Amino acid sequence: MLQFQAIIDKVLIILLSKSNIMKYLVVIICLFSMFSCTQEEAVKVESIESLNFEAKAVFDEKSEGVYKGTFTTNDSQKRGVIAIQVMADKSAYAKMVYSNGSDLILKATGDMQLSDQEILYTFSEGQVELSFQVSLNGKNPKVSGLLIANTPSFATILKETSRGAVLPVTGTYVCTECGTHPLFNGGITQTFSATTVSGAGNNNQDIVTQILFNGNDFGSATGNTQAGCVNSGSARVCDISGASTAIAGRVINWTGTHSFLRGSTDCSEVEGTWTYDSVYGMLSGTFTSDSSCGI
């Protein structure tokens, strides 16, 4: 409002001074620019504020709605949670929240109907670009071509419905018994992230993982489970376990716990141990989430 009043005051000064055609033209241009920019800014702010990344039942079986998951660069240096919201008018926005707390909102710069059953959205903002593909019934969501600061990156993403929240948790793993493995002897930390289908405390939940190893994602969307949930004070604690196939068919096994506040999906944390039957012998270590809920 103060900026608007300042512009009006300048206009009045011009009008009260010696008039000529050029000054009137300046007034008209100023007013036109002011109202155009104000209207454009209002539309942008309104669009961003309408984003809540919350699932609605009306979109459960449609491409519109909310999708959530995790992302990581192939060097594990940057990771975080990604949410994509496809609006009722088919426009789409993505929000990326990095593990250090910084975030970025992107608006789809284009969309293309791949077939009568699929649609593709493209996003580009600053140092981030990605494509998001989904069936018109909301199934088979996929993020591809993710680049973060020109670094090839990976993302896993799931459709959130009114029947069950999607709860992404980012984290890392380290090797404690590394044998002679050349990639672990340096004590490197790599991405271990997990996304559960529901944070409501129900047993037998599916889990999708991201497990980065030497620039490759060996996470899995199958064979990972959550079970045995019990109340512990204000928290709900569940047993989680899973397996992934890595190089040459060798298996990564992991087991741990998933803890979160009862009746809430605001914060969640995981921790546990893993083993990998590598060509250098049996390796083992620990994994832990970036989040700490004070549970």
PDB file of C-alpha atoms in Angstrom:
ATOM      1  CA  MET A   1       0.000   0.000   0.000  1.00  0.00           C
ATOM      2  CA  LEU A   2       2.832   2.428   0.780  1.00  0.00           C
ATOM      3  CA  GLN A   3       4.435   1.714  -2.585  1.00  0.00           C
ATOM      4  CA  PHE A   4       1.081   2.303  -4.320  1.00  0.00           C
ATOM      5  CA  GLN A   5       0.612   5.641  -2.488  1.00  0.00           C
ATOM      6  CA  ALA A   6       4.119   6.758  -3.475  1.00  0.00           C
ATOM      7  CA  ILE A   7       3.336   6.142  -7.153  1.00  0.00           C
ATOM      8  CA  ILE A   8       0.045   8.100  -6.883  1.00  0.00           C
ATOM      9  CA  ASP A   9       1.896  11.034  -5.258  1.00  0.00           C
ATOM     10  CA  LYS A  10       4.374  11.113  -8.150  1.00  0.00           C
ATOM     11  CA  VAL A  11       1.516  11.087 -10.646  1.00  0.00           C
ATOM     12  CA  LEU A  12      -0.164  14.055  -8.933  1.00  0.00           C
ATOM     13  CA  ILE A  13       3.083  16.021  -8.969  1.00  0.00           C
ATOM     14  CA  ILE A  14       3.418  15.477 -12.716  1.00  0.00           C
ATOM     15  CA  LEU A  15      -0.183  16.482 -13.350  1.00  0.00           C
ATOM     16  CA  LEU A  16       0.140  19.652 -11.261  1.00  0.00           C
ATOM     17  CA  SER A  17       3.349  20.727 -12.971  1.00  0.00           C
ATOM     18  CA  LYS A  18       3.601  22.271 -16.409  1.00  0.00           C
ATOM     19  CA  SER A  19       1.696  19.884 -18.695  1.00  0.00           C
ATOM     20  CA  ASN A  20       2.868  18.499 -21.977  1.00  0.00           C
ATOM     21  CA  ILE A  21       2.153  15.420 -24.043  1.00  0.00           C
ATOM     22  CA  MET A  22       5.299  13.572 -22.968  1.00  0.00           C
ATOM     23  CA  LYS A  23       4.418  13.903 -19.294  1.00  0.00           C
ATOM     24  CA  TYR A  24       0.918  12.522 -19.861  1.00  0.00           C
ATOM     25  CA  LEU A  25       2.432   9.616 -21.745  1.00  0.00           C
ATOM     26  CA  VAL A  26       4.773   8.947 -18.832  1.00  0.00           C
ATOM     27  CA  VAL A  27       1.787   8.947 -16.442  1.00  0.00           C
ATOM     28  CA  ILE A  28      -0.145   6.492 -18.607  1.00  0.00           C
ATOM     29  CA  ILE A  29       2.848   4.141 -18.950  1.00  0.00           C
ATOM     30  CA  CYS A  30       3.521   4.241 -15.211  1.00  0.00           C
ATOM     31  CA  LEU A  31      -0.084   3.442 -14.357  1.00  0.00           C
ATOM     32  CA  PHE A  32      -0.250   0.639 -16.924  1.00  0.00           C
ATOM     33  CA  SER A  33       2.974  -0.929 -15.643  1.00  0.00           C
ATOM     34  CA  MET A  34       1.893  -0.622 -12.048  1.00  0.00           C
ATOM     35  CA  PHE A  35      -1.468  -2.333 -12.491  1.00  0.00           C
ATOM     36  CA  SER A  36      -0.060  -4.991 -14.834  1.00  0.00           C
ATOM     37  CA  CYS A  37       2.698  -5.979 -12.412  1.00  0.00           C
ATOM     38  CA  THR A  38       0.321  -5.870  -9.440  1.00  0.00           C
ATOM     39  CA  GLN A  39      -2.157  -8.167 -11.193  1.00  0.00           C
ATOM     40  CA  GLU A  40       0.573 -10.598 -12.292  1.00  0.00           C
ATOM     41  CA  GLU A  41       2.039 -10.684  -8.786  1.00  0.00           C
ATOM     42  CA  ALA A  42      -1.403 -11.306  -7.258  1.00  0.00           C
ATOM     43  CA  VAL A  43      -2.018 -14.262  -9.559  1.00  0.00           C
ATOM     44  CA  LYS A  44       1.385 -15.749  -8.710  1.00  0.00           C
ATOM     45  CA  VAL A  45       0.881 -15.331  -4.953  1.00  0.00           C
ATOM     46  CA  GLU A  46      -2.640 -16.763  -5.126  1.00  0.00           C
ATOM     47  CA  SER A  47      -1.395 -19.830  -7.019  1.00  0.00           C
ATOM     48  CA  ILE A  48       1.385 -20.523  -4.535  1.00  0.00           C
ATOM     49  CA  GLU A  49      -0.855 -20.006  -1.515  1.00  0.00           C
ATOM     50  CA  SER A  50      -3.387 -22.494  -2.898  1.00  0.00           C
ATOM     51  CA  LEU A  51      -0.761 -25.230  -2.638  1.00  0.00           C
ATOM     52  CA  ASN A  52      -1.291 -27.374   0.436  1.00  0.00           C
ATOM     53  CA  PHE A  53       0.003 -30.728  -0.847  1.00  0.00           C
ATOM     54  CA  GLU A  54      -2.883 -32.512   0.886  1.00  0.00           C
ATOM     55  CA  ALA A  55      -4.781 -35.362  -0.748  1.00  0.00           C
ATOM     56  CA  LYS A  56      -8.499 -35.030  -1.529  1.00  0.00           C
ATOM     57  CA  ALA A  57     -10.832 -37.968  -2.082  1.00  0.00           C
ATOM     58  CA  VAL A  58     -12.156 -36.511  -5.327  1.00  0.00           C
ATOM     59  CA  PHE A  59      -8.682 -36.935  -6.880  1.00  0.00           C
ATOM     60  CA  ASP A  60      -7.872 -40.415  -5.524  1.00  0.00           C
ATOM     61  CA  GLU A  61      -8.371 -42.090  -8.915  1.00  0.00           C
ATOM     62  CA  LYS A  62      -7.262 -39.173 -11.124  1.00  0.00           C
ATOM     63  CA  SER A  63      -3.991 -37.626 -12.283  1.00  0.00           C
ATOM     64  CA  GLU A  64      -4.841 -34.524 -10.261  1.00  0.00           C
ATOM     65  CA  GLY A  65      -3.815 -34.666  -6.638  1.00  0.00           C
ATOM     66  CA  VAL A  66      -0.671 -35.029  -4.571  1.00  0.00           C
ATOM     67  CA  TYR A  67       2.441 -37.167  -5.043  1.00  0.00           C
ATOM     68  CA  LYS A  68       5.257 -37.450  -2.500  1.00  0.00           C
ATOM     69  CA  GLY A  69       8.639 -39.124  -2.236  1.00  0.00           C
ATOM     70  CA  THR A  70      12.371 -38.618  -1.836  1.00  0.00           C
ATOM     71  CA  PHE A  71      15.211 -37.425  -4.058  1.00  0.00           C
ATOM     72  CA  THR A  72      18.999 -37.539  -4.003  1.00  0.00           C
ATOM     73  CA  THR A  73      21.906 -36.585  -6.205  1.00  0.00           C
ATOM     74  CA  ASN A  74      23.944 -39.545  -7.442  1.00  0.00           C
ATOM     75  CA  ASP A  75      26.847 -38.488  -5.203  1.00  0.00           C
ATOM     76  CA  SER A  76      24.538 -38.357  -2.130  1.00  0.00           C
ATOM     77  CA  GLN A  77      25.603 -34.771  -1.430  1.00  0.00           C
ATOM     78  CA  LYS A  78      22.092 -33.359  -1.773  1.00  0.00           C
ATOM     79  CA  ARG A  79      18.878 -35.118  -0.847  1.00  0.00           C
ATOM     80  CA  GLY A  80      15.424 -34.344   0.450  1.00  0.00           C
ATOM     81  CA  VAL A  81      11.680 -34.731   0.105  1.00  0.00           C
ATOM     82  CA  ILE A  82       9.732 -33.928  -3.058  1.00  0.00           C
ATOM     83  CA  ALA A  83       6.000 -33.248  -3.380  1.00  0.00           C
ATOM     84  CA  ILE A  84       4.130 -32.639  -6.633  1.00  0.00           C
ATOM     85  CA  GLN A  85       0.609 -31.261  -6.775  1.00  0.00           C
ATOM     86  CA  VAL A  86      -1.438 -31.434  -9.970  1.00  0.00           C
ATOM     87  CA  MET A  87      -4.254 -28.901  -9.734  1.00  0.00           C
ATOM     88  CA  ALA A  88      -7.835 -29.246 -10.951  1.00  0.00           C
ATOM     89  CA  ASP A  89      -6.989 -27.064 -13.971  1.00  0.00           C
ATOM     90  CA  LYS A  90      -4.144 -29.508 -14.844  1.00  0.00           C
ATOM     91  CA  SER A  91      -1.396 -27.029 -13.875  1.00  0.00           C
ATOM     92  CA  ALA A  92       1.297 -28.579 -11.689  1.00  0.00           C
ATOM     93  CA  TYR A  93       3.729 -27.485  -8.997  1.00  0.00           C
ATOM     94  CA  ALA A  94       6.641 -29.247  -7.312  1.00  0.00           C
ATOM     95  CA  LYS A  95       8.104 -28.502  -3.896  1.00  0.00           C
ATOM     96  CA  MET A  96      11.559 -29.783  -2.979  1.00  0.00           C
ATOM     97  CA  VAL A  97      12.667 -29.590   0.653  1.00  0.00           C
ATOM     98  CA  TYR A  98      16.361 -30.350   1.121  1.00  0.00           C
ATOM     99  CA  SER A  99      17.712 -32.153   4.192  1.00  0.00           C
ATOM    100  CA  ASN A 100      19.343 -28.876   5.317  1.00  0.00           C
ATOM    101  CA  GLY A 101      15.907 -27.209   5.499  1.00  0.00           C
ATOM    102  CA  SER A 102      16.074 -25.076   2.353  1.00  0.00           C
ATOM    103  CA  ASP A 103      13.255 -25.465  -0.149  1.00  0.00           C
ATOM    104  CA  LEU A 104      12.271 -24.647  -3.715  1.00  0.00           C
ATOM    105  CA  ILE A 105       8.897 -24.411  -5.455  1.00  0.00           C
ATOM    106  CA  LEU A 106       8.733 -25.032  -9.200  1.00  0.00           C
ATOM    107  CA  LYS A 107       5.838 -24.518 -11.586  1.00  0.00           C
ATOM    108  CA  ALA A 108       5.514 -26.839 -14.556  1.00  0.00           C
ATOM    109  CA  THR A 109       6.800 -25.057 -17.644  1.00  0.00           C
ATOM    110  CA  GLY A 110       4.970 -27.376 -20.000  1.00  0.00           C
ATOM    111  CA  ASP A 111       2.737 -30.419 -20.232  1.00  0.00           C
ATOM    112  CA  MET A 112       2.142 -32.927 -22.980  1.00  0.00           C
ATOM    113  CA  GLN A 113      -0.456 -35.647 -23.441  1.00  0.00           C
ATOM    114  CA  LEU A 114       1.688 -38.718 -24.152  1.00  0.00           C
ATOM    115  CA  SER A 115      -1.365 -40.818 -24.993  1.00  0.00           C
ATOM    116  CA  ASP A 116      -5.021 -41.034 -24.073  1.00  0.00           C
ATOM    117  CA  GLN A 117      -3.865 -42.541 -20.768  1.00  0.00           C
ATOM    118  CA  GLU A 118      -0.728 -40.572 -19.749  1.00  0.00           C
ATOM    119  CA  ILE A 119       0.434 -37.013 -19.252  1.00  0.00           C
ATOM    120  CA  LEU A 120       3.951 -35.577 -18.895  1.00  0.00           C
ATOM    121  CA  TYR A 121       4.927 -32.397 -17.026  1.00  0.00           C
ATOM    122  CA  THR A 122       8.294 -30.640 -17.260  1.00  0.00           C
ATOM    123  CA  PHE A 123       9.762 -28.391 -14.560  1.00  0.00           C
ATOM    124  CA  SER A 124      12.747 -26.053 -14.624  1.00  0.00           C
ATOM    125  CA  GLU A 125      13.770 -23.504 -12.016  1.00  0.00           C
ATOM    126  CA  GLY A 126      17.249 -22.231 -11.213  1.00  0.00           C
ATOM    127  CA  GLN A 127      19.587 -25.222 -11.033  1.00  0.00           C
ATOM    128  CA  VAL A 128      16.836 -27.849 -10.968  1.00  0.00           C
ATOM    129  CA  GLU A 129      14.994 -29.549 -13.817  1.00  0.00           C
ATOM    130  CA  LEU A 130      12.854 -32.667 -13.938  1.00  0.00           C
ATOM    131  CA  SER A 131      10.024 -34.437 -15.749  1.00  0.00           C
ATOM    132  CA  PHE A 132       6.965 -35.972 -14.082  1.00  0.00           C
ATOM    133  CA  GLN A 133       4.882 -38.604 -15.820  1.00  0.00           C
ATOM    134  CA  VAL A 134       1.618 -40.115 -14.551  1.00  0.00           C
ATOM    135  CA  SER A 135      -1.373 -42.046 -15.852  1.00  0.00           C
ATOM    136  CA  LEU A 136      -4.680 -40.212 -16.041  1.00  0.00           C
ATOM    137  CA  ASN A 137      -6.002 -42.452 -13.249  1.00  0.00           C
ATOM    138  CA  GLY A 138      -3.160 -41.322 -10.950  1.00  0.00           C
ATOM    139  CA  LYS A 139      -1.215 -44.577 -11.190  1.00  0.00           C
ATOM    140  CA  ASN A 140       2.405 -45.211 -12.196  1.00  0.00           C
ATOM    141  CA  PRO A 141       3.848 -41.801 -11.190  1.00  0.00           C
ATOM    142  CA  LYS A 142       7.473 -41.366 -12.196  1.00  0.00           C
ATOM    143  CA  VAL A 143      10.099 -38.625 -11.951  1.00  0.00           C
ATOM    144  CA  SER A 144      12.833 -38.726 -14.598  1.00  0.00           C
ATOM    145  CA  GLY A 145      15.577 -36.497 -15.953  1.00  0.00           C
ATOM    146  CA  LEU A 146      16.198 -34.966 -12.528  1.00  0.00           C
ATOM    147  CA  LEU A 147      19.203 -32.638 -12.522  1.00  0.00           C
ATOM    148  CA  ILE A 148      20.323 -30.695  -9.453  1.00  0.00           C
ATOM    149  CA  ALA A 149      23.140 -28.229 -10.181  1.00  0.00           C
ATOM    150  CA  ASN A 150      23.950 -30.291 -13.301  1.00  0.00           C
ATOM    151  CA  THR A 151      24.329 -33.428 -11.166  1.00  0.00           C
ATOM    152  CA  PRO A 152      22.288 -36.473 -12.287  1.00  0.00           C
ATOM    153  CA  SER A 153      19.824 -37.343  -9.553  1.00  0.00           C
ATOM    154  CA  PHE A 154      17.159 -39.890  -8.614  1.00  0.00           C
ATOM    155  CA  ALA A 155      13.650 -39.589  -7.188  1.00  0.00           C
ATOM    156  CA  THR A 156      11.013 -42.053  -6.034  1.00  0.00           C
ATOM    157  CA  ILE A 157       7.439 -40.847  -5.772  1.00  0.00           C
ATOM    158  CA  LEU A 158       4.035 -42.266  -4.804  1.00  0.00           C
ATOM    159  CA  LYS A 159       0.433 -41.082  -5.105  1.00  0.00           C
ATOM    160  CA  GLU A 160      -1.012 -39.912  -1.806  1.00  0.00           C
ATOM    161  CA  THR A 161      -4.725 -40.590  -1.383  1.00  0.00           C
ATOM    162  CA  SER A 162      -7.342 -39.707   1.189  1.00  0.00           C
ATOM    163  CA  ARG A 163      -7.112 -43.338   2.364  1.00  0.00           C
ATOM    164  CA  GLY A 164      -3.453 -43.193   3.379  1.00  0.00           C
ATOM    165  CA  ALA A 165      -0.758 -40.573   3.804  1.00  0.00           C
ATOM    166  CA  VAL A 166       2.588 -40.979   2.081  1.00  0.00           C
ATOM    167  CA  LEU A 167       5.406 -40.385   4.544  1.00  0.00           C
ATOM    168  CA  PRO A 168       8.869 -39.757   3.016  1.00  0.00           C
ATOM    169  CA  VAL A 169      11.916 -39.956   5.290  1.00  0.00           C
ATOM    170  CA  THR A 170      15.410 -39.073   4.106  1.00  0.00           C
ATOM    171  CA  GLY A 171      18.607 -40.332   5.644  1.00  0.00           C
ATOM    172  CA  THR A 172      22.059 -41.811   5.199  1.00  0.00           C
ATOM    173  CA  TYR A 173      23.997 -45.002   5.799  1.00  0.00           C
ATOM    174  CA  VAL A 174      27.597 -45.727   6.705  1.00  0.00           C
ATOM    175  CA  CYS A 175      29.748 -48.842   6.721  1.00  0.00           C
ATOM    176  CA  THR A 176      31.158 -50.052  10.045  1.00  0.00           C
ATOM    177  CA  GLU A 177      32.539 -53.444   8.952  1.00  0.00           C
ATOM    178  CA  CYS A 178      33.929 -52.740   5.497  1.00  0.00           C
ATOM    179  CA  GLY A 179      36.555 -55.421   4.912  1.00  0.00           C
ATOM    180  CA  THR A 180      38.758 -54.427   1.993  1.00  0.00           C
ATOM    181  CA  HIS A 181      35.999 -52.813  -0.056  1.00  0.00           C
ATOM    182  CA  PRO A 182      37.596 -49.814  -1.842  1.00  0.00           C
ATOM    183  CA  LEU A 183      34.432 -47.689  -1.875  1.00  0.00           C
ATOM    184  CA  PHE A 184      33.744 -47.928   1.851  1.00  0.00           C
ATOM    185  CA  ASN A 185      37.186 -47.749   3.417  1.00  0.00           C
ATOM    186  CA  GLY A 186      37.119 -43.960   3.123  1.00  0.00           C
ATOM    187  CA  GLY A 187      34.175 -43.795   5.519  1.00  0.00           C
ATOM    188  CA  ILE A 188      31.838 -42.197   2.979  1.00  0.00           C
ATOM    189  CA  THR A 189      28.211 -41.446   3.809  1.00  0.00           C
ATOM    190  CA  GLN A 190      25.576 -42.280   1.193  1.00  0.00           C
ATOM    191  CA  THR A 191      21.815 -41.862   0.871  1.00  0.00           C
ATOM    192  CA  PHE A 192      19.374 -44.248   2.544  1.00  0.00           C
ATOM    193  CA  SER A 193      15.792 -42.950   2.317  1.00  0.00           C
ATOM    194  CA  ALA A 194      12.446 -44.664   2.867  1.00  0.00           C
ATOM    195  CA  THR A 195       8.863 -43.737   1.994  1.00  0.00           C
ATOM    196  CA  THR A 196       6.004 -45.467   3.817  1.00  0.00           C
ATOM    197  CA  VAL A 197       2.498 -45.542   2.406  1.00  0.00           C
ATOM    198  CA  SER A 198       0.853 -44.490   5.659  1.00  0.00           C
ATOM    199  CA  GLY A 199       1.953 -42.756   8.833  1.00  0.00           C
ATOM    200  CA  ALA A 200      -1.242 -43.639  10.652  1.00  0.00           C
ATOM    201  CA  GLY A 201       0.340 -46.503  12.615  1.00  0.00           C
ATOM    202  CA  ASN A 202      -1.194 -49.426  10.732  1.00  0.00           C
ATOM    203  CA  ASN A 203       0.831 -52.601  10.316  1.00  0.00           C
ATOM    204  CA  ASN A 204       1.845 -54.240   7.051  1.00  0.00           C
ATOM    205  CA  GLN A 205       2.695 -51.048   5.224  1.00  0.00           C
ATOM    206  CA  ASP A 206       4.608 -51.047   1.961  1.00  0.00           C
ATOM    207  CA  ILE A 207       7.902 -49.168   1.908  1.00  0.00           C
ATOM    208  CA  VAL A 208       9.811 -47.775  -1.074  1.00  0.00           C
ATOM    209  CA  THR A 209      13.530 -47.217  -0.552  1.00  0.00           C
ATOM    210  CA  GLN A 210      16.362 -45.232  -2.097  1.00  0.00           C
ATOM    211  CA  ILE A 211      19.774 -46.792  -1.435  1.00  0.00           C
ATOM    212  CA  LEU A 212      22.642 -45.062  -3.244  1.00  0.00           C
ATOM    213  CA  PHE A 213      25.828 -46.988  -3.907  1.00  0.00           C
ATOM    214  CA  ASN A 214      28.607 -45.785  -6.187  1.00  0.00           C
ATOM    215  CA  GLY A 215      26.300 -43.418  -8.082  1.00  0.00           C
ATOM    216  CA  ASN A 216      23.485 -45.955  -8.590  1.00  0.00           C
ATOM    217  CA  ASP A 217      20.119 -46.265  -6.877  1.00  0.00           C
ATOM    218  CA  PHE A 218      19.584 -49.825  -5.627  1.00  0.00           C
ATOM    219  CA  GLY A 219      16.404 -48.999  -3.748  1.00  0.00           C
ATOM    220  CA  SER A 220      13.347 -51.183  -4.148  1.00  0.00           C
ATOM    221  CA  ALA A 221       9.570 -50.756  -4.308  1.00  0.00           C
ATOM    222  CA  THR A 222       8.922 -54.388  -3.345  1.00  0.00           C
ATOM    223  CA  GLY A 223       9.981 -56.716  -0.543  1.00  0.00           C
ATOM    224  CA  ASN A 224      10.036 -53.983   2.124  1.00  0.00           C
ATOM    225  CA  THR A 225       7.596 -54.120   5.022  1.00  0.00           C
ATOM    226  CA  GLN A 226       6.473 -52.400   8.196  1.00  0.00           C
ATOM    227  CA  ALA A 227       4.901 -54.475  10.957  1.00  0.00           C
ATOM    228  CA  GLY A 228       4.681 -55.010  14.715  1.00  0.00           C
ATOM    229  CA  CYS A 229       3.692 -51.445  15.558  1.00  0.00           C
ATOM    230  CA  VAL A 230       3.279 -50.648  19.264  1.00  0.00           C
ATOM    231  CA  ASN A 231       2.679 -47.527  21.306  1.00  0.00           C
ATOM    232  CA  SER A 232       5.634 -46.182  23.294  1.00  0.00           C
ATOM    233  CA  GLY A 233       4.715 -43.068  25.220  1.00  0.00           C
ATOM    234  CA  SER A 234       3.631 -40.424  22.726  1.00  0.00           C
ATOM    235  CA  ALA A 235       5.250 -42.346  19.875  1.00  0.00           C
ATOM    236  CA  ARG A 236       4.294 -45.222  17.632  1.00  0.00           C
ATOM    237  CA  VAL A 237       7.221 -47.579  16.935  1.00  0.00           C
ATOM    238  CA  CYS A 238       7.171 -50.107  14.092  1.00  0.00           C
ATOM    239  CA  ASP A 239       9.553 -52.784  12.885  1.00  0.00           C
ATOM    240  CA  ILE A 240      10.762 -52.296   9.317  1.00  0.00           C
ATOM    241  CA  SER A 241      12.830 -54.541   7.077  1.00  0.00           C
ATOM    242  CA  GLY A 242      13.625 -55.084   3.446  1.00  0.00           C
ATOM    243  CA  ALA A 243      16.050 -56.152   0.769  1.00  0.00           C
ATOM    244  CA  SER A 244      17.430 -54.856  -2.518  1.00  0.00           C
ATOM    245  CA  THR A 245      19.380 -56.473  -5.297  1.00  0.00           C
ATOM    246  CA  ALA A 246      22.660 -54.707  -6.020  1.00  0.00           C
ATOM    247  CA  ILE A 247      25.613 -55.438  -8.300  1.00  0.00           C
ATOM    248  CA  ALA A 248      25.727 -58.910  -9.902  1.00  0.00           C
ATOM    249  CA  GLY A 249      22.570 -59.969  -8.098  1.00  0.00           C
ATOM    250  CA  ARG A 250      24.105 -59.595  -4.654  1.00  0.00           C
ATOM    251  CA  VAL A 251      21.638 -58.633  -1.940  1.00  0.00           C
ATOM    252  CA  ILE A 252      21.466 -55.728   0.518  1.00  0.00           C
ATOM    253  CA  ASN A 253      19.414 -56.653   3.604  1.00  0.00           C
ATOM    254  CA  TRP A 254      18.314 -54.107   6.169  1.00  0.00           C
ATOM    255  CA  THR A 255      16.240 -54.033   9.352  1.00  0.00           C
ATOM    256  CA  GLY A 256      15.321 -51.311  11.824  1.00  0.00           C
ATOM    257  CA  THR A 257      12.573 -49.249  13.416  1.00  0.00           C
ATOM    258  CA  HIS A 258      10.248 -46.517  12.195  1.00  0.00           C
ATOM    259  CA  SER A 259       9.106 -44.091  14.909  1.00  0.00           C
ATOM    260  CA  PHE A 260       6.629 -41.228  14.685  1.00  0.00           C
ATOM    261  CA  LEU A 261       4.258 -39.255  16.873  1.00  0.00           C
ATOM    262  CA  ARG A 262       0.939 -41.003  17.340  1.00  0.00           C
ATOM    263  CA  GLY A 263      -1.877 -39.605  15.210  1.00  0.00           C
ATOM    264  CA  SER A 264       0.489 -37.332  13.296  1.00  0.00           C
ATOM    265  CA  THR A 265       2.432 -37.379  10.039  1.00  0.00           C
ATOM    266  CA  ASP A 266       4.422 -34.224  10.832  1.00  0.00           C
ATOM    267  CA  CYS A 267       7.622 -36.004  11.796  1.00  0.00           C
ATOM    268  CA  SER A 268       9.023 -39.471  11.320  1.00  0.00           C
ATOM    269  CA  GLU A 269      12.402 -41.097  11.871  1.00  0.00           C
ATOM    270  CA  VAL A 270      14.064 -44.398  11.038  1.00  0.00           C
ATOM    271  CA  GLU A 271      17.213 -46.172  12.157  1.00  0.00           C
ATOM    272  CA  GLY A 272      18.690 -49.609  11.843  1.00  0.00           C
ATOM    273  CA  THR A 273      21.402 -51.849  10.452  1.00  0.00           C
ATOM    274  CA  TRP A 274      22.243 -53.352   7.053  1.00  0.00           C
ATOM    275  CA  THR A 275      24.390 -56.079   5.516  1.00  0.00           C
ATOM    276  CA  TYR A 276      25.692 -56.544   1.981  1.00  0.00           C
ATOM    277  CA  ASP A 277      27.192 -59.758   0.657  1.00  0.00           C
ATOM    278  CA  SER A 278      29.787 -58.154  -1.623  1.00  0.00           C
ATOM    279  CA  VAL A 279      32.634 -59.671  -3.627  1.00  0.00           C
ATOM    280  CA  TYR A 280      34.895 -58.310  -0.866  1.00  0.00           C
ATOM    281  CA  GLY A 281      33.051 -60.304   1.795  1.00  0.00           C
ATOM    282  CA  MET A 282      30.124 -59.518   4.070  1.00  0.00           C
ATOM    283  CA  LEU A 283      29.840 -55.776   4.767  1.00  0.00           C
ATOM    284  CA  SER A 284      27.654 -54.221   7.463  1.00  0.00           C
ATOM    285  CA  GLY A 285      26.739 -50.841   8.849  1.00  0.00           C
ATOM    286  CA  THR A 286      24.021 -48.555  10.132  1.00  0.00           C
ATOM    287  CA  PHE A 287      21.441 -46.187   8.676  1.00  0.00           C
ATOM    288  CA  THR A 288      19.644 -43.247  10.245  1.00  0.00           C
ATOM    289  CA  SER A 289      17.213 -40.558   9.148  1.00  0.00           C
ATOM    290  CA  ASP A 290      18.043 -36.874   8.777  1.00  0.00           C
ATOM    291  CA  SER A 291      15.024 -35.977  10.904  1.00  0.00           C
ATOM    292  CA  SER A 292      14.976 -36.037  14.693  1.00  0.00           C
ATOM    293  CA  CYS A 293      11.502 -35.833  16.186  1.00  0.00           C
ATOM    294  CA  GLY A 294      12.538 -35.815  19.842  1.00  0.00           C
ATOM    295  CA  ILE A 295      10.704 -39.060  20.426  1.00  0.00           C
TER     296      ILE A 295
END
